[in-house]
């Protein structure tokens, strides 16, 4: 008989590629993870992982078991949801991880909605970029992630997750008031190819959006200044040290003294925001109202 908790460990090792990283995500010791993997191999009668200089990879038998693991764990999430519904679990805590502007755009309004419509649900919010929040959901550190599509992100049909689309927003060009294009109604990105750029660090999903937009315009942006805080990005642009692309919602409430904001000429780069939960958990009586509130907040935004 295969133990479900060992399947959690197998999936964590597959996701994180090393025993040490999987152990940290699961709040276990590396030796405990190794012991559970060994026990799982004994239960199945197959070697499931191979260790190498660059970490751990699954064997063909491990890949077969992993494909079933996604379905088994999703079904267990559904079982928990149905049991919670049966027990009328209308009160409890749901933890939501989201990036800063996502918190302002949809999470905070959703919390306000839930205070009126589902007062028994307590929301705990954690600030986390999209590339961090999805692994937090998979590792059961949080219940819901509000994240952004980015290169390398789990796909919408990933068997581990359920995606709930929330909103899409364009990036606008932010240039100093003294910039040669400051008086133009729209900014062609190709015209900024020789400018110094200000933008998020690599790894931030918005970094991918900016770089991809510039690549599509025929150049690699020369990123001379980096910050994940868009208020800092705008402040640097106002100091005339470079140009930037900033999500429209991140400009709300930001001091725009010294800069002009212009739409991008042509197809604007866009970030697509979604909520994600572990597959099967979307029907949980505590999580379902949170997803509904996030959808409603996105529609009103």
PDB file of N, CA and C in Angstrom, residues 165-206:
ATOM      1  N   UNK A 165      -8.675  32.595 -14.222  1.00  0.00           N
ATOM      2  CA  UNK A 165      -8.284  33.887 -14.795  1.00  0.00           C
ATOM      3  C   UNK A 165      -8.940  35.041 -14.041  1.00  0.00           C
ATOM      4  N   UNK A 166      -8.181  36.107 -13.795  1.00  0.00           N
ATOM      5  CA  UNK A 166      -8.716  37.270 -13.081  1.00  0.00           C
ATOM      6  C   UNK A 166      -8.751  38.510 -13.978  1.00  0.00           C
ATOM      7  N   UNK A 167      -7.614  38.976 -14.455  1.00  0.00           N
ATOM      8  CA  UNK A 167      -7.608  40.166 -15.298  1.00  0.00           C
ATOM      9  C   UNK A 167      -6.311  40.230 -16.104  1.00  0.00           C
ATOM     10  N   UNK A 168      -6.324  41.047 -17.117  1.00  0.00           N
ATOM     11  CA  UNK A 168      -5.125  41.340 -17.903  1.00  0.00           C
ATOM     12  C   UNK A 168      -4.968  42.844 -17.958  1.00  0.00           C
ATOM     13  N   UNK A 169      -3.735  43.302 -17.900  1.00  0.00           N
ATOM     14  CA  UNK A 169      -3.502  44.754 -17.956  1.00  0.00           C
ATOM     15  C   UNK A 169      -2.275  45.060 -18.789  1.00  0.00           C
ATOM     16  N   UNK A 170      -2.316  46.188 -19.509  1.00  0.00           N
ATOM     17  CA  UNK A 170      -1.171  46.554 -20.345  1.00  0.00           C
ATOM     18  C   UNK A 170      -0.066  47.209 -19.524  1.00  0.00           C
ATOM     19  N   UNK A 171       1.135  47.184 -20.102  1.00  0.00           N
ATOM     20  CA  UNK A 171       2.246  47.974 -19.580  1.00  0.00           C
ATOM     21  C   UNK A 171       2.301  49.278 -20.368  1.00  0.00           C
ATOM     22  N   UNK A 172       2.532  50.387 -19.670  1.00  0.00           N
ATOM     23  CA  UNK A 172       2.706  51.681 -20.320  1.00  0.00           C
ATOM     24  C   UNK A 172       4.177  52.078 -20.281  1.00  0.00           C
ATOM     25  N   UNK A 173       4.571  52.886 -21.256  1.00  0.00           N
ATOM     26  CA  UNK A 173       5.932  53.421 -21.273  1.00  0.00           C
ATOM     27  C   UNK A 173       6.021  54.600 -20.310  1.00  0.00           C
ATOM     28  N   UNK A 174       7.083  54.612 -19.506  1.00  0.00           N
ATOM     29  CA  UNK A 174       7.354  55.714 -18.574  1.00  0.00           C
ATOM     30  C   UNK A 174       8.700  56.312 -18.969  1.00  0.00           C
ATOM     31  N   UNK A 175       8.688  57.587 -19.363  1.00  0.00           N
ATOM     32  CA  UNK A 175       9.914  58.250 -19.805  1.00  0.00           C
ATOM     33  C   UNK A 175      10.034  59.590 -19.081  1.00  0.00           C
ATOM     34  N   UNK A 176      11.253  60.098 -18.922  1.00  0.00           N
ATOM     35  CA  UNK A 176      11.425  61.417 -18.285  1.00  0.00           C
ATOM     36  C   UNK A 176      10.736  62.512 -19.104  1.00  0.00           C
ATOM     37  N   UNK A 177      10.341  63.584 -18.430  1.00  0.00           N
ATOM     38  CA  UNK A 177       9.654  64.677 -19.135  1.00  0.00           C
ATOM     39  C   UNK A 177      10.553  65.323 -20.183  1.00  0.00           C
ATOM     40  N   UNK A 178      11.870  65.153 -20.033  1.00  0.00           N
ATOM     41  CA  UNK A 178      12.805  65.739 -20.998  1.00  0.00           C
ATOM     42  C   UNK A 178      13.102  64.803 -22.158  1.00  0.00           C
ATOM     43  N   UNK A 179      12.511  63.630 -22.165  1.00  0.00           N
ATOM     44  CA  UNK A 179      12.814  62.629 -23.191  1.00  0.00           C
ATOM     45  C   UNK A 179      12.326  63.105 -24.566  1.00  0.00           C
ATOM     46  N   UNK A 180      13.019  62.704 -25.588  1.00  0.00           N
ATOM     47  CA  UNK A 180      12.689  63.139 -26.960  1.00  0.00           C
ATOM     48  C   UNK A 180      11.301  62.673 -27.402  1.00  0.00           C
ATOM     49  N   UNK A 181      10.758  61.600 -26.776  1.00  0.00           N
ATOM     50  CA  UNK A 181       9.435  61.094 -27.151  1.00  0.00           C
ATOM     51  C   UNK A 181       8.343  61.517 -26.172  1.00  0.00           C
ATOM     52  N   UNK A 182       8.679  62.412 -25.246  1.00  0.00           N
ATOM     53  CA  UNK A 182       7.723  62.766 -24.186  1.00  0.00           C
ATOM     54  C   UNK A 182       6.450  63.398 -24.733  1.00  0.00           C
ATOM     55  N   UNK A 183       6.534  64.039 -25.891  1.00  0.00           N
ATOM     56  CA  UNK A 183       5.350  64.713 -26.438  1.00  0.00           C
ATOM     57  C   UNK A 183       4.561  63.838 -27.409  1.00  0.00           C
ATOM     58  N   UNK A 184       5.037  62.653 -27.659  1.00  0.00           N
ATOM     59  CA  UNK A 184       4.334  61.759 -28.581  1.00  0.00           C
ATOM     60  C   UNK A 184       3.106  61.157 -27.892  1.00  0.00           C
ATOM     61  N   UNK A 185       1.996  60.943 -28.627  1.00  0.00           N
ATOM     62  CA  UNK A 185       0.815  60.349 -28.009  1.00  0.00           C
ATOM     63  C   UNK A 185       1.011  58.879 -27.656  1.00  0.00           C
ATOM     64  N   UNK A 186       1.849  58.177 -28.413  1.00  0.00           N
ATOM     65  CA  UNK A 186       2.188  56.781 -28.141  1.00  0.00           C
ATOM     66  C   UNK A 186       3.686  56.604 -28.356  1.00  0.00           C
ATOM     67  N   UNK A 187       4.253  55.608 -27.669  1.00  0.00           N
ATOM     68  CA  UNK A 187       5.695  55.392 -27.759  1.00  0.00           C
ATOM     69  C   UNK A 187       5.976  54.082 -28.496  1.00  0.00           C
ATOM     70  N   UNK A 188       6.648  54.132 -29.652  1.00  0.00           N
ATOM     71  CA  UNK A 188       7.085  52.892 -30.313  1.00  0.00           C
ATOM     72  C   UNK A 188       8.282  52.322 -29.548  1.00  0.00           C
ATOM     73  N   UNK A 189       8.181  51.070 -29.132  1.00  0.00           N
ATOM     74  CA  UNK A 189       9.259  50.493 -28.336  1.00  0.00           C
ATOM     75  C   UNK A 189      10.586  50.489 -29.076  1.00  0.00           C
ATOM     76  N   UNK A 190      10.550  50.267 -30.384  1.00  0.00           N
ATOM     77  CA  UNK A 190      11.800  50.215 -31.146  1.00  0.00           C
ATOM     78  C   UNK A 190      12.588  51.515 -31.032  1.00  0.00           C
ATOM     79  N   UNK A 191      11.887  52.634 -30.770  1.00  0.00           N
ATOM     80  CA  UNK A 191      12.561  53.926 -30.630  1.00  0.00           C
ATOM     81  C   UNK A 191      13.332  54.040 -29.319  1.00  0.00           C
ATOM     82  N   UNK A 192      13.130  53.076 -28.430  1.00  0.00           N
ATOM     83  CA  UNK A 192      13.815  53.106 -27.131  1.00  0.00           C
ATOM     84  C   UNK A 192      14.984  52.123 -27.074  1.00  0.00           C
ATOM     85  N   UNK A 193      15.362  51.591 -28.221  1.00  0.00           N
ATOM     86  CA  UNK A 193      16.383  50.543 -28.251  1.00  0.00           C
ATOM     87  C   UNK A 193      17.730  51.010 -27.703  1.00  0.00           C
ATOM     88  N   UNK A 194      18.062  52.279 -27.896  1.00  0.00           N
ATOM     89  CA  UNK A 194      19.378  52.762 -27.471  1.00  0.00           C
ATOM     90  C   UNK A 194      19.346  53.426 -26.095  1.00  0.00           C
ATOM     91  N   UNK A 195      18.171  53.500 -25.478  1.00  0.00           N
ATOM     92  CA  UNK A 195      18.061  54.124 -24.158  1.00  0.00           C
ATOM     93  C   UNK A 195      18.515  53.172 -23.056  1.00  0.00           C
ATOM     94  N   UNK A 196      19.010  53.716 -21.939  1.00  0.00           N
ATOM     95  CA  UNK A 196      19.179  52.875 -20.746  1.00  0.00           C
ATOM     96  C   UNK A 196      17.801  52.549 -20.169  1.00  0.00           C
ATOM     97  N   UNK A 197      17.668  51.368 -19.569  1.00  0.00           N
ATOM     98  CA  UNK A 197      16.385  50.911 -19.066  1.00  0.00           C
ATOM     99  C   UNK A 197      16.419  50.696 -17.567  1.00  0.00           C
ATOM    100  N   UNK A 198      15.232  50.820 -16.981  1.00  0.00           N
ATOM    101  CA  UNK A 198      15.019  50.537 -15.561  1.00  0.00           C
ATOM    102  C   UNK A 198      13.958  49.437 -15.500  1.00  0.00           C
ATOM    103  N   UNK A 199      14.190  48.409 -14.720  1.00  0.00           N
ATOM    104  CA  UNK A 199      13.187  47.344 -14.684  1.00  0.00           C
ATOM    105  C   UNK A 199      13.376  46.374 -13.543  1.00  0.00           C
ATOM    106  N   UNK A 200      12.458  45.429 -13.420  1.00  0.00           N
ATOM    107  CA  UNK A 200      12.545  44.433 -12.342  1.00  0.00           C
ATOM    108  C   UNK A 200      13.733  43.499 -12.547  1.00  0.00           C
ATOM    109  N   UNK A 201      14.101  42.831 -11.469  1.00  0.00           N
ATOM    110  CA  UNK A 201      15.191  41.864 -11.518  1.00  0.00           C
ATOM    111  C   UNK A 201      14.784  40.620 -12.314  1.00  0.00           C
ATOM    112  N   UNK A 202      15.733  39.932 -12.924  1.00  0.00           N
ATOM    113  CA  UNK A 202      15.427  38.629 -13.530  1.00  0.00           C
ATOM    114  C   UNK A 202      14.812  37.704 -12.478  1.00  0.00           C
ATOM    115  N   UNK A 203      13.819  36.944 -12.900  1.00  0.00           N
ATOM    116  CA  UNK A 203      13.086  36.094 -11.959  1.00  0.00           C
ATOM    117  C   UNK A 203      11.730  36.671 -11.627  1.00  0.00           C
ATOM    118  N   UNK A 204      11.626  38.002 -11.637  1.00  0.00           N
ATOM    119  CA  UNK A 204      10.328  38.645 -11.487  1.00  0.00           C
ATOM    120  C   UNK A 204       9.557  38.465 -12.792  1.00  0.00           C
ATOM    121  N   UNK A 205       8.294  37.982 -12.735  1.00  0.00           N
ATOM    122  CA  UNK A 205       7.548  37.780 -13.978  1.00  0.00           C
ATOM    123  C   UNK A 205       7.472  39.020 -14.861  1.00  0.00           C
ATOM    124  N   UNK A 206       7.454  40.205 -14.255  1.00  0.00           N
ATOM    125  CA  UNK A 206       7.386  41.430 -15.065  1.00  0.00           C
ATOM    126  C   UNK A 206       8.674  41.658 -15.849  1.00  0.00           C
TER     127      UNK A 206
END
